Coordinates of C-alpha atoms and ligand atoms in Angstrom, one line a residue:
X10 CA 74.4 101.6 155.0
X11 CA 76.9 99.3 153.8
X12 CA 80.6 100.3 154.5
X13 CA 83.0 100.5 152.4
X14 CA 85.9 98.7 152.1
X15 CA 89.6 99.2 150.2
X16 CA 90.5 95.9 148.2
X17 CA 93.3 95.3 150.7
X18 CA 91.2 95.8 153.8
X19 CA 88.8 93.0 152.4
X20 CA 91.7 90.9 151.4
X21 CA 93.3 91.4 155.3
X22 CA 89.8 91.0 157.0
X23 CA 90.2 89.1 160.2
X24 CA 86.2 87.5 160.0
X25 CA 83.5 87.1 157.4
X26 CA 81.4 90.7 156.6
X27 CA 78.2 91.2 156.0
X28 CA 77.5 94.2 153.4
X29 CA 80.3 95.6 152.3
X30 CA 81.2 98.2 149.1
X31 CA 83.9 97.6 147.1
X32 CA 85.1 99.9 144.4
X33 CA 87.8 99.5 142.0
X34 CA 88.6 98.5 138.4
X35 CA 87.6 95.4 136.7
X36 CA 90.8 93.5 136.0
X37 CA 89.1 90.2 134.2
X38 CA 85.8 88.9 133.9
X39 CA 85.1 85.3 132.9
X40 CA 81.0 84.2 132.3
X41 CA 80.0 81.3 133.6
X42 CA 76.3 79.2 133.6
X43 CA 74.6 81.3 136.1
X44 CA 77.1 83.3 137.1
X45 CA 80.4 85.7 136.4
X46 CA 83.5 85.9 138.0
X47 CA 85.4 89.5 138.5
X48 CA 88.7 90.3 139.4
X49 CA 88.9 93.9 140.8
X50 CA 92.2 96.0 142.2
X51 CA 91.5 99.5 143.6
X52 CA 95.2 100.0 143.7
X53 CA 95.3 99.5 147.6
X54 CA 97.5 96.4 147.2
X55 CA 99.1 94.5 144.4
X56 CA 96.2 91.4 144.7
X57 CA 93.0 92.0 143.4
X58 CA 89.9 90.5 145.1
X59 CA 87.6 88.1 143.5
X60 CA 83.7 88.8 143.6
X61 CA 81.2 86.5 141.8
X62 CA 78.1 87.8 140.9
X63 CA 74.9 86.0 140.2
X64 CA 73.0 86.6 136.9
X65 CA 69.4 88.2 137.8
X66 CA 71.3 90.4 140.8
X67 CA 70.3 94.3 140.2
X68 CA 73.2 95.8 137.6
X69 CA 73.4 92.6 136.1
X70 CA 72.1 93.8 132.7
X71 CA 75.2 95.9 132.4
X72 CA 77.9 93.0 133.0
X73 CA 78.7 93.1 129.7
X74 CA 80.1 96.6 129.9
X75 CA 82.1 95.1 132.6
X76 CA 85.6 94.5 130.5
X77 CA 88.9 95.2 131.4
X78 CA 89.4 98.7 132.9
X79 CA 86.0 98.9 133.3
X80 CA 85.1 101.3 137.0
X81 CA 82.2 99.3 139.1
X82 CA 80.7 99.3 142.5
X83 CA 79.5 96.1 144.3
X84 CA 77.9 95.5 147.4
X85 CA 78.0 92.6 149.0
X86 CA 78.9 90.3 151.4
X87 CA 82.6 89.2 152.2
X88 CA 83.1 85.7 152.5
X89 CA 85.3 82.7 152.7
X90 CA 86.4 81.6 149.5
X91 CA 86.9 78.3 148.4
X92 CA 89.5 79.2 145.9
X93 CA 93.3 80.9 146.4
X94 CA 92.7 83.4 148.4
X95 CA 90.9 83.8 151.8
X96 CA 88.1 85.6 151.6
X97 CA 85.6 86.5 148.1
X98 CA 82.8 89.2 147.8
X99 CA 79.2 87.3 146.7
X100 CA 77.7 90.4 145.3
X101 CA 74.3 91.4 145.7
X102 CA 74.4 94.0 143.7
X103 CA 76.6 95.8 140.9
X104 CA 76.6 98.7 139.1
X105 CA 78.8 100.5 136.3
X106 CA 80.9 103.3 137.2
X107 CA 82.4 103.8 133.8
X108 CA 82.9 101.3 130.4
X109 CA 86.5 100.4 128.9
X110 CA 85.5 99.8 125.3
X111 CA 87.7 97.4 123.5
X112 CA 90.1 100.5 122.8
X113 CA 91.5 100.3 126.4
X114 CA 95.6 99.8 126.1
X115 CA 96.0 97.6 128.6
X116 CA 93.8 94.5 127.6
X117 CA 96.6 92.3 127.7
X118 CA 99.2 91.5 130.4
X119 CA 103.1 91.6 129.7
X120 CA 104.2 95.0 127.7
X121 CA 107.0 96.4 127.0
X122 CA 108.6 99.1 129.6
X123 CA 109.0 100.9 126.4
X124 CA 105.7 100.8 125.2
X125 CA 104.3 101.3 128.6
X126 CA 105.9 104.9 129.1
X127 CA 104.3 106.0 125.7
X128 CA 100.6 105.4 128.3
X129 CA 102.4 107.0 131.5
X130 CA 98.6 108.0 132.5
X131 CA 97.5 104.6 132.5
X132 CA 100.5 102.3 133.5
X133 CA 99.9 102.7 137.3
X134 CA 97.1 100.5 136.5
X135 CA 99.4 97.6 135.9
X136 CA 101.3 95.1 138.8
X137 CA 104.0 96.6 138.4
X138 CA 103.8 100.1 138.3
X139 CA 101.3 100.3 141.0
X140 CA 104.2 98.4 143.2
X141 CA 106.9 100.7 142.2
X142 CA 104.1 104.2 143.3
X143 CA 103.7 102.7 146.6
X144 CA 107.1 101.5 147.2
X145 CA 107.7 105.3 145.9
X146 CA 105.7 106.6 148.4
X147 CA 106.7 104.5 151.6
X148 CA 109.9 105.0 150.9
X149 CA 109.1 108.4 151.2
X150 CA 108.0 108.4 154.4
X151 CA 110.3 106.2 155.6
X152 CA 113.0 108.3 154.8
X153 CA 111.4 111.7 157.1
X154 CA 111.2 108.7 159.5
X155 CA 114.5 108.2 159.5
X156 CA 115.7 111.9 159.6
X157 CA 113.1 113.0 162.2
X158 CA 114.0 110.0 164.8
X159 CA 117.7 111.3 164.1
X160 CA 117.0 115.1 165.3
X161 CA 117.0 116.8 161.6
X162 CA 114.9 119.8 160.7
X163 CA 113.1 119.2 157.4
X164 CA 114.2 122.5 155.4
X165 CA 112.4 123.6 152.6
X166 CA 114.9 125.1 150.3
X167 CA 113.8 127.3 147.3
X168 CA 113.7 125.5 143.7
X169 CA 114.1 128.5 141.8
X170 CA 118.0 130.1 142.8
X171 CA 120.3 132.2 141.5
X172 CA 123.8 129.6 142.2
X173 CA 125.0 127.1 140.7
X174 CA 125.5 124.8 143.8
X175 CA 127.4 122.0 141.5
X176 CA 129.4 124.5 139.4
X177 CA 128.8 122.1 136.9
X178 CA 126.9 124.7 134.7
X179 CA 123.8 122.1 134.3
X180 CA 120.6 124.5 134.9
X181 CA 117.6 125.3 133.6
X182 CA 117.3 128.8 133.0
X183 CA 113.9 130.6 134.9
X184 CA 112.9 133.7 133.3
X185 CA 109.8 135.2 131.6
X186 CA 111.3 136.7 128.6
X187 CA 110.4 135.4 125.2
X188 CA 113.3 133.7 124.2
X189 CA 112.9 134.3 120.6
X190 CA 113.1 137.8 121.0
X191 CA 115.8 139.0 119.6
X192 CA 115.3 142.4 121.6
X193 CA 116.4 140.6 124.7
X194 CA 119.9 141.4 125.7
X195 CA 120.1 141.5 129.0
X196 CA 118.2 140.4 132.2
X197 CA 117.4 143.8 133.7
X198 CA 113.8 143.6 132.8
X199 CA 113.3 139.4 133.5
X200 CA 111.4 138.3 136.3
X201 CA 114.4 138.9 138.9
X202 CA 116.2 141.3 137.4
X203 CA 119.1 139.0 137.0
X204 CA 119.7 135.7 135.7
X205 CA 117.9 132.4 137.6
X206 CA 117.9 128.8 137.5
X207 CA 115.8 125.4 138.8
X208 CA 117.8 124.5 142.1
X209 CA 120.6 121.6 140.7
X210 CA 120.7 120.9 144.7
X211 CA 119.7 122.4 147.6
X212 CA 123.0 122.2 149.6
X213 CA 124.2 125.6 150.0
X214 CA 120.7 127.0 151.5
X215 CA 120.8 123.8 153.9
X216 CA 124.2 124.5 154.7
X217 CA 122.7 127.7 156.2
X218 CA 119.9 126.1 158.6
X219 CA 122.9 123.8 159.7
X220 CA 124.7 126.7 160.9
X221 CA 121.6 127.8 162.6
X222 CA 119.6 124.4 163.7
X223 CA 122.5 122.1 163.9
X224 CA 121.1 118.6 161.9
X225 CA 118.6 119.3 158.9
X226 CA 117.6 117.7 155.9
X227 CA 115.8 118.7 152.1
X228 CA 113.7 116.4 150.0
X229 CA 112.8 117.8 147.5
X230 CA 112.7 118.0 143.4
X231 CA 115.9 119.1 141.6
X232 CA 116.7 119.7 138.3
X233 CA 119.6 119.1 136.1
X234 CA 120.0 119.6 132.2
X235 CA 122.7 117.5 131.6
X236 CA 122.3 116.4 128.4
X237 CA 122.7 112.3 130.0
X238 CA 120.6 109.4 128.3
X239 CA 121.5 106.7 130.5
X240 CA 119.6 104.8 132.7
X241 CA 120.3 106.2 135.9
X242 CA 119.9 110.3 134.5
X243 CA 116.6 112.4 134.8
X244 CA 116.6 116.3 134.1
X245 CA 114.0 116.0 137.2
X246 CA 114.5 114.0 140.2
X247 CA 114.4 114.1 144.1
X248 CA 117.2 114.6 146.3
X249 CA 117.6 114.1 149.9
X250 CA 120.1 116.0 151.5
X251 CA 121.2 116.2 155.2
X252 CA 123.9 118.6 156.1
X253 CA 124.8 118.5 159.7
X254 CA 126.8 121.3 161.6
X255 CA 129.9 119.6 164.2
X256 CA 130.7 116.9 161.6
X257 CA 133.8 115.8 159.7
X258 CA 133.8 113.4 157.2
X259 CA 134.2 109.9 159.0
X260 CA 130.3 111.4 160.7
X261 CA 128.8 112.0 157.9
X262 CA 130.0 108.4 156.2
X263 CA 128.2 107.0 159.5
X264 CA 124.8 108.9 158.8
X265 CA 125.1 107.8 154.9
X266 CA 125.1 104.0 155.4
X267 CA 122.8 104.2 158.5
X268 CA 120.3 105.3 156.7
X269 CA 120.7 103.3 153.5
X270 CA 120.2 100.1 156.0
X271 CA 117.2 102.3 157.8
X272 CA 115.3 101.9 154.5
X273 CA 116.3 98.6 153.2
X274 CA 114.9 97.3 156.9
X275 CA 112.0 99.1 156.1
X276 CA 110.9 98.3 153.0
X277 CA 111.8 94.2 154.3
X278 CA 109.7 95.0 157.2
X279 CA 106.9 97.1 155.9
X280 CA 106.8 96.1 152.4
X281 CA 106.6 92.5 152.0
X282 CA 103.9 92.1 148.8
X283 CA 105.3 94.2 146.8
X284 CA 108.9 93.1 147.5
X285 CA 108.3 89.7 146.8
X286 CA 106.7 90.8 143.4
X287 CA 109.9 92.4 142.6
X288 CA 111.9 89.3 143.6
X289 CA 109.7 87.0 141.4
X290 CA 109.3 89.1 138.5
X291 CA 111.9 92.1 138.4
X292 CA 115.0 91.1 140.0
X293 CA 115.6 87.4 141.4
X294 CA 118.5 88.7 143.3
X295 CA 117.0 91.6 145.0
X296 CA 116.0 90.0 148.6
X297 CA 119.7 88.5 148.8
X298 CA 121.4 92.0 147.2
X299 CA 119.6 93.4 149.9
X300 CA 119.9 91.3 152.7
X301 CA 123.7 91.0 152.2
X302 CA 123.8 94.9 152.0
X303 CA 121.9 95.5 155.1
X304 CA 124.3 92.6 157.0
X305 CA 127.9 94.1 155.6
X306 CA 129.7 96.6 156.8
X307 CA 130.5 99.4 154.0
X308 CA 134.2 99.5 152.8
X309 CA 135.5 102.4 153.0
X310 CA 138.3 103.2 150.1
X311 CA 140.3 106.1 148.8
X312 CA 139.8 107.4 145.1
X313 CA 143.6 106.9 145.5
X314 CA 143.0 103.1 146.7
X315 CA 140.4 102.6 144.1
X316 CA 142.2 103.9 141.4
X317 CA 145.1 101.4 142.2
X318 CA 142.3 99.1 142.0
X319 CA 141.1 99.7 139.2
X320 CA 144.2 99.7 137.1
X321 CA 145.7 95.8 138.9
X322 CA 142.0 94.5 138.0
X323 CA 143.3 93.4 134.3
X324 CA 140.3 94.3 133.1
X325 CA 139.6 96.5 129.9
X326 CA 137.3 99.7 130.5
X327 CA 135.6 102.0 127.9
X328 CA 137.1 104.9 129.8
X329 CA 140.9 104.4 130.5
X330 CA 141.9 104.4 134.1
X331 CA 144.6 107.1 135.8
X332 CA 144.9 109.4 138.9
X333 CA 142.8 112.3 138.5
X334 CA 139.7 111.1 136.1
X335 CA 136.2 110.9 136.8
X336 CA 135.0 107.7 138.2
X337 CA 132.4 106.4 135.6
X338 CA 129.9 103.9 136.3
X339 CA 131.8 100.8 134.8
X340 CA 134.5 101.7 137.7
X341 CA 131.8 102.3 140.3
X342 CA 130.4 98.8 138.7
X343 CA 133.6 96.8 139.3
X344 CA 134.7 97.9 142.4
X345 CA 131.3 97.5 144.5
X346 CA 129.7 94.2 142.1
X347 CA 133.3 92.5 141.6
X348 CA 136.1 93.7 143.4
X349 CA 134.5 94.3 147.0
X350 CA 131.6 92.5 146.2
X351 CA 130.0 95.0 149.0
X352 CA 129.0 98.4 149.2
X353 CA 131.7 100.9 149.1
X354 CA 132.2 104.2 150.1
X355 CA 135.2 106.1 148.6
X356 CA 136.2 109.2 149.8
X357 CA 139.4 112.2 149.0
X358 CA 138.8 112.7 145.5
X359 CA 141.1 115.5 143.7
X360 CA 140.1 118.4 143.8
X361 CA 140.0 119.1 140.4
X362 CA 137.2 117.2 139.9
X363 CA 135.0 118.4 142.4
X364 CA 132.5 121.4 143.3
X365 CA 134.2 124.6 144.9
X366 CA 132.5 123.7 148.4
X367 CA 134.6 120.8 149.7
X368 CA 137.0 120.7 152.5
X369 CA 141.0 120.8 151.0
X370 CA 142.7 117.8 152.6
X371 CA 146.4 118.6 153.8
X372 CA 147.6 117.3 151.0
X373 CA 146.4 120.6 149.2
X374 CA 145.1 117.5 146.0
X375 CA 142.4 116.0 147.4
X376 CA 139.2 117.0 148.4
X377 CA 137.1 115.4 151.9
X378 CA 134.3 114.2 148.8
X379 CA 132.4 110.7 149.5
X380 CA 130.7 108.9 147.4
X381 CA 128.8 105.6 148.5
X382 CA 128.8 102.8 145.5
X383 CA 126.2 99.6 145.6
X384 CA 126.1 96.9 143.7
X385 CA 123.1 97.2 140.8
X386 CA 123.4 100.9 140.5
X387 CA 127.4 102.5 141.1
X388 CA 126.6 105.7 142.5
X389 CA 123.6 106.3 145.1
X390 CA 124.8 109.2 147.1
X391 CA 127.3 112.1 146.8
X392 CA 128.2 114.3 149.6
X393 CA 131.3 116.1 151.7
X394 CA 132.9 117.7 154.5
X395 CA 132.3 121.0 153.8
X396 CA 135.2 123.9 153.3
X397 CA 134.7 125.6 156.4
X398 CA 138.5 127.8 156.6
X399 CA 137.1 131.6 154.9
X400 CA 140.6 132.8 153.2
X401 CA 141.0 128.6 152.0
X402 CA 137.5 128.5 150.5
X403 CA 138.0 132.4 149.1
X404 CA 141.1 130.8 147.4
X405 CA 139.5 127.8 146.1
X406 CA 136.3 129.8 144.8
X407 CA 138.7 132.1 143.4
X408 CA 140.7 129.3 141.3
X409 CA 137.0 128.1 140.2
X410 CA 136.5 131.8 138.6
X411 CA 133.4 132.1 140.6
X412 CA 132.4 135.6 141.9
X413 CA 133.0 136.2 146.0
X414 CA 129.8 139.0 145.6
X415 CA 127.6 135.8 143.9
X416 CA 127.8 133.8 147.4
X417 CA 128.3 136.7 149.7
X418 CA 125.9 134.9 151.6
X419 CA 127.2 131.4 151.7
X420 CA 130.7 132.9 152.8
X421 CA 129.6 134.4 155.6
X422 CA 128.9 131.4 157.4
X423 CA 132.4 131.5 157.3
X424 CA 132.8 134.5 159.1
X425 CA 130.3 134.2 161.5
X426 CA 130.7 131.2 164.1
X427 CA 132.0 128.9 161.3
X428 CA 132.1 125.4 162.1
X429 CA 133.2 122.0 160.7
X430 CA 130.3 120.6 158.9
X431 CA 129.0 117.8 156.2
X432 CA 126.0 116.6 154.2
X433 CA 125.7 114.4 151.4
X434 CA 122.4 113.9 148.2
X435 CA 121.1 110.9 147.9
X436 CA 119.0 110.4 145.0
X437 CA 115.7 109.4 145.8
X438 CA 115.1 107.5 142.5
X439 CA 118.7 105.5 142.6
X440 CA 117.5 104.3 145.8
X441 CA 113.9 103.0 144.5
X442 CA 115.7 101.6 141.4
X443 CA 117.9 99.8 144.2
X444 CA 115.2 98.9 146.4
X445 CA 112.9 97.6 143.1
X446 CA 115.6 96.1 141.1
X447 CA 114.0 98.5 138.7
X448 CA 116.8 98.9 135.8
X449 CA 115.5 102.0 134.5
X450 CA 115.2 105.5 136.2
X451 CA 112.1 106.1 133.7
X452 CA 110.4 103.2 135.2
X453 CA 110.6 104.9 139.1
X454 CA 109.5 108.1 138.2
X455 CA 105.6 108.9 137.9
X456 CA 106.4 111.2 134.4
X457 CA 110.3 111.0 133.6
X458 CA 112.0 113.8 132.3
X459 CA 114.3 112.8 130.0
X460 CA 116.5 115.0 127.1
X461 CA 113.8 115.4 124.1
X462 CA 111.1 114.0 126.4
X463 CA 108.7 115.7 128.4
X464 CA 104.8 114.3 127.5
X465 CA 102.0 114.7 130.2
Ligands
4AD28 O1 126.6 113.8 143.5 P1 125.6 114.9 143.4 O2 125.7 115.8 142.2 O3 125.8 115.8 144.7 C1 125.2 117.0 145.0 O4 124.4 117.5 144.3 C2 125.6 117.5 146.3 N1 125.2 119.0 146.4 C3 124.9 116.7 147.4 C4 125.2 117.2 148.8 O5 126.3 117.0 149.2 N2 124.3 117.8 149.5 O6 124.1 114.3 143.5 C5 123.7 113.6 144.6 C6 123.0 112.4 144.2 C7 123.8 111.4 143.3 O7 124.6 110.6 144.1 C8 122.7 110.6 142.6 O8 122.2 109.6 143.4 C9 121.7 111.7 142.4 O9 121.9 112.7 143.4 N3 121.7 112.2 141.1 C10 120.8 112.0 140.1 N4 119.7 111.2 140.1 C11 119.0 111.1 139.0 N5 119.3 111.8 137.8 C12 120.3 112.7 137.8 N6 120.6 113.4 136.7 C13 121.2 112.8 139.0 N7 122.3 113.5 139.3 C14 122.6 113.2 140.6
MG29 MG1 128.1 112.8 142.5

């Protein structure tokens, strides 16, 4: 029996190898006298290996069912090739797995990212979208790396909940009545008995296990409906969030930019092909964004500080500058791509701005809020000390109009042992957009969910 090899196994092979199977899809075919030579990715690695297969070899008869897309097995033998690459299958056999008539979208190379999310189903089949799923997917595991060599619990916190974590009144609703029924008033007979939600974030459960296990972390999907057509908003997308009990700001701020250089060293270190494909054809700047991220130190800035900032830079913003707004991504842009020129991370925003769940500064204006900026995408993570005083979080949930008997729960780790603590989100896709040079969160998501979109 033959064994069977993945493309990049065959590509990395250390010696010559007698019968071998490869498997994959046929990415070009040219005919020559006697001969026809096949390009075919399995999706193991962004290169394709090169087989050549003799006319008059059993399954030859089909080759011409052997176009672009096209499924095929060969067996053969690997070895050294005389062309680019190191090593070539010389087939000795090949046989059709399944045609790609004519009709096949991706014939050509170069589409538009546009046209290329109308085929979702088929564009991991190209260079680049096959890059972005693994990068997707190591960067995965690299972030549980990171966490589990740091002493966090991975929590599983629920996606379907009753609170509105970001106050921000963003949800999908959950229910199983008809919502065309006009004979629905109420939610006495709905699934719950009461009215539920997809999880906007999964903070407030975590904070519970860090009351209880000390350092844990989510990753996991979350869900906003914010009606947002930008380039960095999806209604679904993956947050990571640690929250970590016996921690004040300043420690969480440490955790946040360790493990933003944890990943970037990883994906360096671990992902060479498909970072150098970025480079060349995505991003020119990424390796140097990168490397320059990974060797500065984060600035640290107030929203006070940045605000000053902002309004000496001279320059003209869509959104006007004062104390007290919203930073928007044009002033997350210019202070991390132009004024610092570094990543920063800017903490004590007013309160009035911010979910009911931070830690009031002395001040009584300002909230202990941090968000860490980088150049390419503004925004990448969002996270706080956490209000941890029971009569000073009563107050401020009070001022928010929410309901004491809604969180009953979440105060009461406020009553029982409470303890200074802090997490942050990081958005899982802002940080493959940043490690891709990707400009679109569409493009880093397997099937975006987008306002008026949601195909496959
Ligand atoms: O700043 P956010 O809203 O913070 C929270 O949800 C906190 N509960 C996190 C915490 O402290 N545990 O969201 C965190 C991060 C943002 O910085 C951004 O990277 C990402 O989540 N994010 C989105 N990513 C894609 N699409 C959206 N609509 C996003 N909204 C937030
Ligand atoms: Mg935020």
């Amino acid at each position: 029996m033959s064994e069977k090899l993945l493309v990049k196994q065959a590509l990395n092979s250390e010696s010559e190898r007698p019968g071998v199977v490869i498997e994959g899809w046929v990415r070009t075919r040219r005919d020559s006298k006697g001969f026809s030579f096949l390009e075919i990715n399995d999706g193991s690695s962004l290169a394709s290996l090169q087989a050549i297969a003799d006319v008059g070899i059993p399954g030859y008869d089909t080759i011409h069912q052997m176009t672009t897309g096209a499924a095929i097995r060969l067996e053969g033998d690997l070895v050294e090739s005389p062309g680019k690459q190191k090593w070539e299958l010389r087939a000795t056999s090949i046989c059709l797995l399944g045609g790609s008539p004519d009709s096949y979208p991706l014939q050509k190379k170069g589409h538009s990212p546009e046209f290329l999310r109308s085929i979702a189903h088929l564009r991991p089949r190209t260079n680049l979208y096959g890059a972005i799923l693994r990068t997707r997917s190591k960067l995965a595991a690299a972030v549980h790396r990171f966490f589990l060599a740091h002493d966090f619990v991975w929590v599983h916190t629920p996606l379907i909940t009753a609170s509105d974590c970001e106050g921000a009144g963003e949800m999908f609703r959950v229910t199983t009545l008809d919502p065309l029924d006009p004979g629905n008033k109420s939610f006495d007979n709905d699934f719950f008995g009461k009215a539920a939600y997809l999880t906007v974030s999964g903070q407030l459960e975590a904070e519970t296990f860090a009351c209880a296990l000390g350092r844990v972390y989510t990753f996991g999907p979350t869900f906003r409906a914010e009606n947002s057509n930008t380039t960095r908003h999806a209604a679904e997308f993956w947050m990571i969030e640690p929250e970590m009990a016996f921690c004040d700001l300043h420690g969480d701020m440490v955790i946040a930019e360790d493990f933003i250089k944890f990943l970037i060293r990883d994906m360096l270190e671990s992902n060479q092909e498909d970072m150098a494909f970025f480079n060349k054809f995505v991003d020119k700047t990424l390796l140097s964004r990168l490397q320059h991220v990974l060797d500065t130190p984060f600035v640290r800035c107030s929203y006070t500080e940045a605000i000053d900032i902002l309004l000496q830079s001279g320059k003209k913003f869509e959104y006007p500058v004062s104390w007290g707004i919203n930073l928007q991504s044009e002033h997350e842009r210019y202070l991390t791509e132009e004024h610092f020129k570094s990543p920063v991370i800017v903490y004590n925003y007013p309160k009035s701005i911010k979910p009911f769940y931070m830690r009031l500064n002395d001040d009584g204006k300002t909230v202990t809020a941090m968000d860490v900026l980088v150049p390419g995408i503004g925004e990448i993570i969002g996270g706080s000390q956490r209000e941890e005083r029971l009569d000073v979080l009563i107050n401020h949930m009070k001022e928010q109009g929410l309901k004491e008997e809604d969180y009953w729960w979440y105060i009461d780790l406020r009553r029982f042992g409470s303890v200074p603590h802090a997490g942050f989100g990081a958005g899982f896709e802002r940080l493959i957009m940043f490690m891709t040079g990707v400009a679109n969160i569409r493009d880093v998501l397997p099937y975006p969910r987008t306002p008026r979109n949601c195909d496959f």
